[in-house]
Amino acid sequence: MAYSEKRTKILMGLTYAAAVLFVLAMLMNFFYVGPERQQGEAQRIFYVHLSSFLGSFLAFGAAVVAGIAYLRSRNPKWDTLGHSAVEIGLGFSTITIVTGMAWARPIWNTWWTWDPRLTSVTIMWLAYAAYMMLRTGIEDPERRRRFAAVYAIVAFASVLYTIIIIRVRPDTIHPVVAGPTQAEPEGSFEVSGRIRDTLFFNMFTFTVITVVLVWHRIRLENFSERVARRKMEVLADL
Amino acid sequence: MGKYAEYMILGYSAMAVILGGMIAWIYLRYRALQREAALIEQMAAEEGQDWVHAAVGATESEALPGEATPGVSGMAASGTGADRARSAPHET
């Protein structure tokens, strides 16, 4: 099944838009917003750290929607979406972890500590890495799709746990930018104008990048299936 | 360079490497699949050519009825050109 011209044009347009947005976001991160008083230049990591987590959250969320839709319809296209979204989400959560480590070294004086947030994000990453590995271990396509759909729904608990943990555990040292905490049950979002603008622009940029990458990944998966099908046809004729 | 600039550079470099790796992986796999698709089509075209050669050879110049083993192999359906070529020694 070939893709329509219109869809291809939309994807190409989104791809160029994502590239331009990314360049603009980097310009904002380095030139529009200044360094933070206490954290210095290391604070600039925060924009991509939080935005990449948003990207992984959206991708893993898409995998949940795809999982539910697959279990209801048994249409393999939902499995393709789920698989693609988890793969891209895993990449973004790797960015979140690595950028977090680079920020933690000067601010916490350590690359890594088993803080509740860091532990939960590790569990989340491992849960989705296991999804990728376990998928390859099941040969029957129907069983693999069913398993992946259920797993993607269940694994999302680790994403929610990662978001909630710093708001309910008093012993975490991870900063909370927005929302209620133990110290501030009412919730707050105390960031200055330029930092807020830059943060929101980065979050929007990473959302677009996530959509573009998942879409490209879906097309790659579909292309791969078409090639595999054609190969079987040719081999059968030999 | 400001305070902790080296860690900022490290963080952004890591982000660029991972994001670039994700994009490169998708692109390289797409290219590999394109090559594989072209190879499959080439194989299919060659296979078609072989089949034509085999059919033409069996019915015309390469049939060599004088050298053929007498009898019917049962490998070709009756009425095909190849079958007629195999049965030729019995007819002469």
mmCIF file of C-alpha atoms in Angstrom:
data_model
loop_
_atom_site.group_PDB
_atom_site.id
_atom_site.type_symbol
_atom_site.label_atom_id
_atom_site.label_comp_id
_atom_site.label_asym_id
_atom_site.label_seq_id
_atom_site.Cartn_x
_atom_site.Cartn_y
_atom_site.Cartn_z
ATOM 1 C CA MET A 1 0.000 0.000 0.000
ATOM 2 C CA ALA A 2 1.605 3.250 -1.117
ATOM 3 C CA TYR A 3 1.317 6.417 0.913
ATOM 4 C CA SER A 4 -0.794 9.223 -0.433
ATOM 5 C CA GLU A 5 0.979 12.287 -1.818
ATOM 6 C CA LYS A 6 -0.915 14.493 0.623
ATOM 7 C CA ARG A 7 0.245 12.608 3.709
ATOM 8 C CA THR A 8 3.821 12.577 2.456
ATOM 9 C CA LYS A 9 3.679 16.341 1.909
ATOM 10 C CA ILE A 10 2.308 16.893 5.422
ATOM 11 C CA LEU A 11 5.071 14.752 6.924
ATOM 12 C CA MET A 12 7.778 16.527 4.932
ATOM 13 C CA GLY A 13 6.352 19.902 5.974
ATOM 14 C CA LEU A 14 6.308 18.804 9.624
ATOM 15 C CA THR A 15 9.877 17.499 9.316
ATOM 16 C CA TYR A 16 11.146 20.859 8.023
ATOM 17 C CA ALA A 17 9.097 22.675 10.676
ATOM 18 C CA ALA A 18 10.632 20.467 13.395
ATOM 19 C CA ALA A 19 14.151 21.244 12.129
ATOM 20 C CA VAL A 20 13.473 25.002 12.121
ATOM 21 C CA LEU A 21 11.817 24.837 15.560
ATOM 22 C CA PHE A 22 14.789 22.908 16.921
ATOM 23 C CA VAL A 23 17.255 25.534 15.676
ATOM 24 C CA LEU A 24 15.071 28.326 17.139
ATOM 25 C CA ALA A 25 14.792 26.473 20.462
ATOM 26 C CA MET A 26 18.582 26.112 20.669
ATOM 27 C CA LEU A 27 19.005 29.839 19.873
ATOM 28 C CA MET A 28 16.555 30.671 22.668
ATOM 29 C CA ASN A 29 18.318 28.308 25.092
ATOM 30 C CA PHE A 30 21.718 29.870 24.450
ATOM 31 C CA PHE A 31 20.990 33.518 23.587
ATOM 32 C CA TYR A 32 17.483 34.562 24.587
ATOM 33 C CA VAL A 33 17.591 33.350 28.179
ATOM 34 C CA GLY A 34 20.486 34.118 30.524
ATOM 35 C CA PRO A 35 22.235 31.779 32.984
ATOM 36 C CA GLU A 36 20.569 31.152 36.319
ATOM 37 C CA ARG A 37 22.117 32.925 39.322
ATOM 38 C CA GLN A 38 23.009 29.845 41.408
ATOM 39 C CA GLN A 39 23.176 27.041 38.845
ATOM 40 C CA GLY A 40 24.981 29.059 36.167
ATOM 41 C CA GLU A 41 25.101 27.661 32.626
ATOM 42 C CA ALA A 42 24.172 24.145 33.808
ATOM 43 C CA GLN A 43 20.600 25.361 34.313
ATOM 44 C CA ARG A 44 20.210 25.612 30.504
ATOM 45 C CA ILE A 45 20.147 21.793 30.436
ATOM 46 C CA PHE A 46 16.766 22.001 32.163
ATOM 47 C CA TYR A 47 15.001 23.096 28.924
ATOM 48 C CA VAL A 48 15.916 19.971 26.965
ATOM 49 C CA HIS A 49 15.759 17.733 30.064
ATOM 50 C CA LEU A 50 12.120 18.514 30.792
ATOM 51 C CA SER A 51 11.124 18.741 27.106
ATOM 52 C CA SER A 52 12.613 15.355 26.263
ATOM 53 C CA PHE A 53 10.713 13.862 29.199
ATOM 54 C CA LEU A 54 7.554 15.383 27.743
ATOM 55 C CA GLY A 55 8.466 13.733 24.418
ATOM 56 C CA SER A 56 8.844 10.332 26.060
ATOM 57 C CA PHE A 57 5.622 10.847 28.042
ATOM 58 C CA LEU A 58 3.698 11.598 24.829
ATOM 59 C CA ALA A 59 5.258 8.642 23.012
ATOM 60 C CA PHE A 60 4.543 6.195 25.851
ATOM 61 C CA GLY A 61 1.042 7.667 26.113
ATOM 62 C CA ALA A 62 0.555 7.031 22.392
ATOM 63 C CA ALA A 63 1.655 3.421 22.982
ATOM 64 C CA VAL A 64 -1.114 3.059 25.602
ATOM 65 C CA VAL A 65 -3.725 4.436 23.189
ATOM 66 C CA ALA A 66 -2.377 2.130 20.464
ATOM 67 C CA GLY A 67 -2.452 -0.843 22.862
ATOM 68 C CA ILE A 68 -6.082 -0.246 23.816
ATOM 69 C CA ALA A 69 -7.056 0.339 20.172
ATOM 70 C CA TYR A 70 -5.290 -2.870 19.097
ATOM 71 C CA LEU A 71 -7.003 -4.981 21.762
ATOM 72 C CA ARG A 72 -10.369 -3.592 20.661
ATOM 73 C CA SER A 73 -9.873 -3.793 16.881
ATOM 74 C CA ARG A 74 -7.023 -6.329 16.356
ATOM 75 C CA ASN A 75 -5.830 -4.063 13.546
ATOM 76 C CA PRO A 76 -2.013 -4.470 13.130
ATOM 77 C CA LYS A 77 -1.601 -0.754 12.326
ATOM 78 C CA TRP A 78 -2.115 0.004 16.037
ATOM 79 C CA ASP A 79 0.693 -2.383 16.919
ATOM 80 C CA THR A 80 2.951 -0.552 14.468
ATOM 81 C CA LEU A 81 2.091 2.739 16.191
ATOM 82 C CA GLY A 82 2.737 1.234 19.639
ATOM 83 C CA HIS A 83 6.077 -0.275 18.628
ATOM 84 C CA SER A 84 7.242 2.935 16.922
ATOM 85 C CA ALA A 85 6.121 5.145 19.810
ATOM 86 C CA VAL A 86 7.898 3.032 22.440
ATOM 87 C CA GLU A 87 11.117 3.078 20.435
ATOM 88 C CA ILE A 88 11.065 6.874 20.080
ATOM 89 C CA GLY A 89 9.967 7.301 23.709
ATOM 90 C CA LEU A 90 12.882 5.177 24.841
ATOM 91 C CA GLY A 91 15.266 7.472 22.920
ATOM 92 C CA PHE A 92 13.768 10.557 24.541
ATOM 93 C CA SER A 93 13.887 9.069 28.028
ATOM 94 C CA THR A 94 17.575 8.279 27.418
ATOM 95 C CA ILE A 95 18.084 11.987 26.647
ATOM 96 C CA THR A 96 16.229 12.861 29.872
ATOM 97 C CA ILE A 97 18.461 10.602 31.963
ATOM 98 C CA VAL A 98 21.774 11.625 30.363
ATOM 99 C CA THR A 99 21.041 15.374 30.443
ATOM 100 C CA GLY A 100 19.878 14.978 34.047
ATOM 101 C CA MET A 101 23.212 13.379 34.921
ATOM 102 C CA ALA A 102 25.129 16.236 33.275
ATOM 103 C CA TRP A 103 23.093 18.729 35.333
ATOM 104 C CA ALA A 104 23.391 16.743 38.583
ATOM 105 C CA ARG A 105 27.211 16.607 38.554
ATOM 106 C CA PRO A 106 27.770 20.330 39.276
ATOM 107 C CA ILE A 107 24.535 20.891 41.245
ATOM 108 C CA TRP A 108 24.354 17.737 43.409
ATOM 109 C CA ASN A 109 28.079 17.025 43.184
ATOM 110 C CA THR A 110 27.401 13.535 41.828
ATOM 111 C CA TRP A 111 26.508 12.028 38.446
ATOM 112 C CA TRP A 112 23.963 9.682 39.965
ATOM 113 C CA THR A 113 22.202 9.014 43.249
ATOM 114 C CA TRP A 114 19.406 6.558 44.058
ATOM 115 C CA ASP A 115 16.929 9.324 44.709
ATOM 116 C CA PRO A 116 13.243 8.218 44.390
ATOM 117 C CA ARG A 117 12.842 10.141 41.081
ATOM 118 C CA LEU A 118 16.059 8.776 39.581
ATOM 119 C CA THR A 119 15.163 5.262 40.699
ATOM 120 C CA SER A 120 11.661 5.506 39.233
ATOM 121 C CA VAL A 121 12.919 6.862 35.904
ATOM 122 C CA THR A 122 15.419 3.977 35.748
ATOM 123 C CA ILE A 123 12.561 1.519 36.336
ATOM 124 C CA MET A 124 10.590 3.255 33.577
ATOM 125 C CA TRP A 125 13.503 3.061 31.129
ATOM 126 C CA LEU A 126 14.136 -0.612 31.939
ATOM 127 C CA ALA A 127 10.435 -1.436 31.592
ATOM 128 C CA TYR A 128 10.353 -0.066 28.042
ATOM 129 C CA ALA A 129 13.757 -1.520 27.133
ATOM 130 C CA ALA A 130 12.335 -4.893 28.230
ATOM 131 C CA TYR A 131 9.325 -4.265 25.952
ATOM 132 C CA MET A 132 11.672 -3.924 22.975
ATOM 133 C CA MET A 133 13.606 -7.065 23.886
ATOM 134 C CA LEU A 134 10.569 -9.188 24.706
ATOM 135 C CA ARG A 135 8.909 -8.255 21.405
ATOM 136 C CA THR A 136 11.760 -9.828 19.488
ATOM 137 C CA GLY A 137 11.422 -13.015 21.552
ATOM 138 C CA ILE A 138 7.869 -13.855 20.400
ATOM 139 C CA GLU A 139 7.684 -15.329 16.897
ATOM 140 C CA ASP A 140 3.930 -15.637 16.423
ATOM 141 C CA PRO A 141 2.867 -12.158 15.136
ATOM 142 C CA GLU A 142 -0.628 -12.243 16.646
ATOM 143 C CA ARG A 143 0.685 -13.283 20.073
ATOM 144 C CA ARG A 144 3.458 -10.674 19.870
ATOM 145 C CA ARG A 145 0.987 -7.889 19.093
ATOM 146 C CA ARG A 146 -1.364 -8.921 21.892
ATOM 147 C CA PHE A 147 1.476 -9.181 24.384
ATOM 148 C CA ALA A 148 2.933 -5.802 23.300
ATOM 149 C CA ALA A 149 -0.441 -4.086 23.618
ATOM 150 C CA VAL A 150 -1.015 -5.356 27.161
ATOM 151 C CA TYR A 151 2.600 -4.655 28.152
ATOM 152 C CA ALA A 152 2.489 -1.048 26.832
ATOM 153 C CA ILE A 153 -0.651 -0.366 28.888
ATOM 154 C CA VAL A 154 0.796 -1.871 32.070
ATOM 155 C CA ALA A 155 4.240 -0.261 31.611
ATOM 156 C CA PHE A 156 2.676 3.200 31.542
ATOM 157 C CA ALA A 157 2.236 2.841 35.307
ATOM 158 C CA SER A 158 6.013 3.389 35.569
ATOM 159 C CA VAL A 159 5.629 6.739 33.714
ATOM 160 C CA LEU A 160 2.853 7.900 36.050
ATOM 161 C CA TYR A 161 4.857 6.704 39.053
ATOM 162 C CA THR A 162 7.849 8.753 37.839
ATOM 163 C CA ILE A 163 5.699 11.882 37.578
ATOM 164 C CA ILE A 164 3.966 11.418 40.920
ATOM 165 C CA ILE A 165 6.909 10.207 43.022
ATOM 166 C CA ILE A 166 8.541 13.625 43.592
ATOM 167 C CA ARG A 167 5.197 15.029 44.683
ATOM 168 C CA VAL A 168 4.500 12.440 47.354
ATOM 169 C CA ARG A 169 7.924 11.462 48.667
ATOM 170 C CA PRO A 170 9.417 14.037 51.070
ATOM 171 C CA ASP A 171 12.946 12.575 50.841
ATOM 172 C CA THR A 172 13.562 13.398 47.167
ATOM 173 C CA ILE A 173 16.141 16.009 46.213
ATOM 174 C CA HIS A 174 14.844 16.326 42.650
ATOM 175 C CA PRO A 175 13.379 19.800 41.992
ATOM 176 C CA VAL A 176 9.669 20.186 41.264
ATOM 177 C CA VAL A 177 9.024 22.931 38.708
ATOM 178 C CA ALA A 178 5.240 22.851 38.620
ATOM 179 C CA GLY A 179 2.421 21.326 40.588
ATOM 180 C CA PRO A 180 1.836 20.453 44.248
ATOM 181 C CA THR A 181 4.562 19.068 46.514
ATOM 182 C CA GLN A 182 4.800 18.063 50.176
ATOM 183 C CA ALA A 183 6.130 21.556 50.974
ATOM 184 C CA GLU A 184 3.611 23.378 48.784
ATOM 185 C CA PRO A 185 0.339 21.422 48.602
ATOM 186 C CA GLU A 186 -1.290 24.244 46.633
ATOM 187 C CA GLY A 187 1.266 23.922 43.844
ATOM 188 C CA SER A 188 3.349 26.626 42.178
ATOM 189 C CA PHE A 189 5.167 27.569 38.980
ATOM 190 C CA GLU A 190 7.723 30.210 39.942
ATOM 191 C CA VAL A 191 9.858 30.854 36.887
ATOM 192 C CA SER A 192 10.730 34.196 35.345
ATOM 193 C CA GLY A 193 9.310 35.380 32.012
ATOM 194 C CA ARG A 194 12.181 34.461 29.705
ATOM 195 C CA ILE A 195 12.764 31.100 31.364
ATOM 196 C CA ARG A 196 9.034 30.318 31.036
ATOM 197 C CA ASP A 197 8.983 31.378 27.346
ATOM 198 C CA THR A 198 12.058 29.286 26.564
ATOM 199 C CA LEU A 199 10.738 26.287 28.457
ATOM 200 C CA PHE A 200 7.350 26.351 26.725
ATOM 201 C CA PHE A 201 8.966 26.840 23.305
ATOM 202 C CA ASN A 202 11.261 23.853 23.927
ATOM 203 C CA MET A 203 8.320 21.746 25.098
ATOM 204 C CA PHE A 204 6.384 22.611 21.938
ATOM 205 C CA THR A 205 9.451 21.875 19.769
ATOM 206 C CA PHE A 206 10.029 18.474 21.359
ATOM 207 C CA THR A 207 6.332 17.645 20.968
ATOM 208 C CA VAL A 208 6.586 18.326 17.212
ATOM 209 C CA ILE A 209 9.860 16.354 16.984
ATOM 210 C CA THR A 210 8.223 13.416 18.781
ATOM 211 C CA VAL A 211 5.273 13.386 16.360
ATOM 212 C CA VAL A 212 7.609 13.622 13.329
ATOM 213 C CA LEU A 213 9.931 10.862 14.532
ATOM 214 C CA VAL A 214 7.063 8.500 15.429
ATOM 215 C CA TRP A 215 5.463 9.129 12.038
ATOM 216 C CA HIS A 216 8.751 8.457 10.190
ATOM 217 C CA ARG A 217 9.244 5.334 12.294
ATOM 218 C CA ILE A 218 5.747 4.077 11.417
ATOM 219 C CA ARG A 219 6.493 4.552 7.703
ATOM 220 C CA LEU A 220 9.767 2.708 8.107
ATOM 221 C CA GLU A 221 7.964 -0.194 9.789
ATOM 222 C CA ASN A 222 5.336 -0.299 7.028
ATOM 223 C CA PHE A 223 8.044 -0.209 4.352
ATOM 224 C CA SER A 224 9.902 -3.015 6.136
ATOM 225 C CA GLU A 225 6.730 -5.142 6.158
ATOM 226 C CA ARG A 226 6.143 -4.495 2.437
ATOM 227 C CA VAL A 227 9.726 -5.529 1.614
ATOM 228 C CA ALA A 228 9.408 -8.689 3.736
ATOM 229 C CA ARG A 229 6.112 -9.595 2.016
ATOM 230 C CA ARG A 230 7.592 -9.041 -1.445
ATOM 231 C CA LYS A 231 10.622 -11.144 -0.510
ATOM 232 C CA MET A 232 8.338 -14.029 0.493
ATOM 233 C CA GLU A 233 6.462 -13.747 -2.807
ATOM 234 C CA VAL A 234 9.684 -13.838 -4.856
ATOM 235 C CA LEU A 235 11.123 -16.726 -2.833
ATOM 236 C CA ALA A 236 7.890 -18.686 -3.234
ATOM 237 C CA ASP A 237 8.183 -18.323 -7.021
ATOM 238 C CA LEU A 238 11.751 -19.696 -7.099
ATOM 239 C CA MET B 1 32.463 30.777 29.488
ATOM 240 C CA GLY B 2 30.142 31.002 32.465
ATOM 241 C CA LYS B 3 29.876 28.908 35.577
ATOM 242 C CA TYR B 4 29.465 25.139 34.889
ATOM 243 C CA ALA B 5 29.521 25.738 31.125
ATOM 244 C CA GLU B 6 31.399 22.453 30.548
ATOM 245 C CA TYR B 7 28.486 20.467 32.006
ATOM 246 C CA MET B 8 26.020 22.391 29.857
ATOM 247 C CA ILE B 9 28.110 21.542 26.773
ATOM 248 C CA LEU B 10 28.254 17.912 27.895
ATOM 249 C CA GLY B 11 24.479 17.763 28.361
ATOM 250 C CA TYR B 12 23.696 19.358 25.007
ATOM 251 C CA SER B 13 26.294 17.223 23.220
ATOM 252 C CA ALA B 14 24.770 14.068 24.691
ATOM 253 C CA MET B 15 21.306 15.230 23.607
ATOM 254 C CA ALA B 16 22.583 15.946 20.080
ATOM 255 C CA VAL B 17 24.292 12.546 19.824
ATOM 256 C CA ILE B 18 21.208 10.603 20.994
ATOM 257 C CA LEU B 19 18.730 12.611 18.887
ATOM 258 C CA GLY B 20 21.088 12.484 15.890
ATOM 259 C CA GLY B 21 21.510 8.748 16.442
ATOM 260 C CA MET B 22 17.731 8.223 16.413
ATOM 261 C CA ILE B 23 17.382 10.182 13.151
ATOM 262 C CA ALA B 24 20.417 8.493 11.560
ATOM 263 C CA TRP B 25 19.128 5.045 12.556
ATOM 264 C CA ILE B 26 15.758 5.674 10.879
ATOM 265 C CA TYR B 27 17.468 7.095 7.769
ATOM 266 C CA LEU B 28 20.041 4.297 7.464
ATOM 267 C CA ARG B 29 17.410 1.588 7.909
ATOM 268 C CA TYR B 30 15.273 3.254 5.256
ATOM 269 C CA ARG B 31 18.233 3.270 2.843
ATOM 270 C CA ALA B 32 19.034 -0.379 3.617
ATOM 271 C CA LEU B 33 15.399 -1.338 2.971
ATOM 272 C CA GLN B 34 15.438 0.562 -0.329
ATOM 273 C CA ARG B 35 18.542 -1.406 -1.380
ATOM 274 C CA GLU B 36 16.910 -4.667 -0.289
ATOM 275 C CA ALA B 37 13.711 -3.835 -2.209
ATOM 276 C CA ALA B 38 15.750 -3.094 -5.357
ATOM 277 C CA LEU B 39 17.651 -6.367 -4.964
ATOM 278 C CA ILE B 40 14.398 -8.322 -4.570
ATOM 279 C CA GLU B 41 12.954 -6.731 -7.703
ATOM 280 C CA GLN B 42 16.179 -7.553 -9.582
ATOM 281 C CA MET B 43 15.941 -11.175 -8.386
ATOM 282 C CA ALA B 44 12.304 -11.329 -9.462
ATOM 283 C CA ALA B 45 13.178 -9.968 -12.922
ATOM 284 C CA GLU B 46 16.066 -12.456 -13.324
ATOM 285 C CA GLU B 47 13.874 -15.310 -12.172
ATOM 286 C CA GLY B 48 11.268 -14.336 -14.777
ATOM 287 C CA GLN B 49 13.964 -14.303 -17.456
ATOM 288 C CA ASP B 50 15.234 -17.769 -16.392
ATOM 289 C CA TRP B 51 11.714 -19.134 -16.544
ATOM 290 C CA VAL B 52 11.264 -17.828 -20.114
ATOM 291 C CA HIS B 53 14.618 -19.307 -21.148
ATOM 292 C CA ALA B 54 13.724 -22.655 -19.637
ATOM 293 C CA ALA B 55 10.337 -22.809 -21.369
ATOM 294 C CA VAL B 56 11.734 -21.774 -24.766
ATOM 295 C CA GLY B 57 14.714 -24.143 -24.399
ATOM 296 C CA ALA B 58 12.532 -27.122 -23.520
ATOM 297 C CA THR B 59 10.264 -26.754 -26.527
ATOM 298 C CA GLU B 60 12.686 -25.659 -29.221
ATOM 299 C CA SER B 61 16.471 -25.632 -29.710
ATOM 300 C CA GLU B 62 17.573 -27.257 -26.399
ATOM 301 C CA ALA B 63 15.058 -30.066 -26.352
ATOM 302 C CA LEU B 64 17.521 -32.601 -27.949
ATOM 303 C CA PRO B 65 14.921 -35.377 -28.339
ATOM 304 C CA GLY B 66 17.600 -37.873 -29.443
ATOM 305 C CA GLU B 67 19.461 -37.574 -26.111
ATOM 306 C CA ALA B 68 16.454 -37.501 -23.819
ATOM 307 C CA THR B 69 15.758 -40.372 -21.413
ATOM 308 C CA PRO B 70 12.793 -42.421 -22.596
ATOM 309 C CA GLY B 71 9.697 -42.340 -20.413
ATOM 310 C CA VAL B 72 7.617 -39.709 -18.699
ATOM 311 C CA SER B 73 8.951 -38.112 -15.543
ATOM 312 C CA GLY B 74 5.613 -36.805 -14.341
ATOM 313 C CA MET B 75 7.262 -33.498 -13.394
ATOM 314 C CA ALA B 76 5.456 -31.479 -16.002
ATOM 315 C CA ALA B 77 1.730 -31.224 -16.467
ATOM 316 C CA SER B 78 0.488 -32.942 -19.591
ATOM 317 C CA GLY B 79 -0.038 -30.635 -22.506
ATOM 318 C CA THR B 80 2.789 -28.222 -21.638
ATOM 319 C CA GLY B 81 5.660 -27.554 -23.986
ATOM 320 C CA ALA B 82 8.149 -29.194 -21.629
ATOM 321 C CA ASP B 83 6.062 -32.358 -21.464
ATOM 322 C CA ARG B 84 5.816 -32.560 -25.239
ATOM 323 C CA ALA B 85 9.612 -32.228 -25.440
ATOM 324 C CA ARG B 86 10.096 -35.118 -22.990
ATOM 325 C CA SER B 87 7.667 -37.335 -24.829
ATOM 326 C CA ALA B 88 9.284 -36.608 -28.213
ATOM 327 C CA PRO B 89 11.556 -39.785 -28.299
ATOM 328 C CA HIS B 90 8.498 -42.045 -28.147
ATOM 329 C CA GLU B 91 6.944 -40.314 -31.100
ATOM 330 C CA THR B 92 9.956 -40.653 -33.437
#
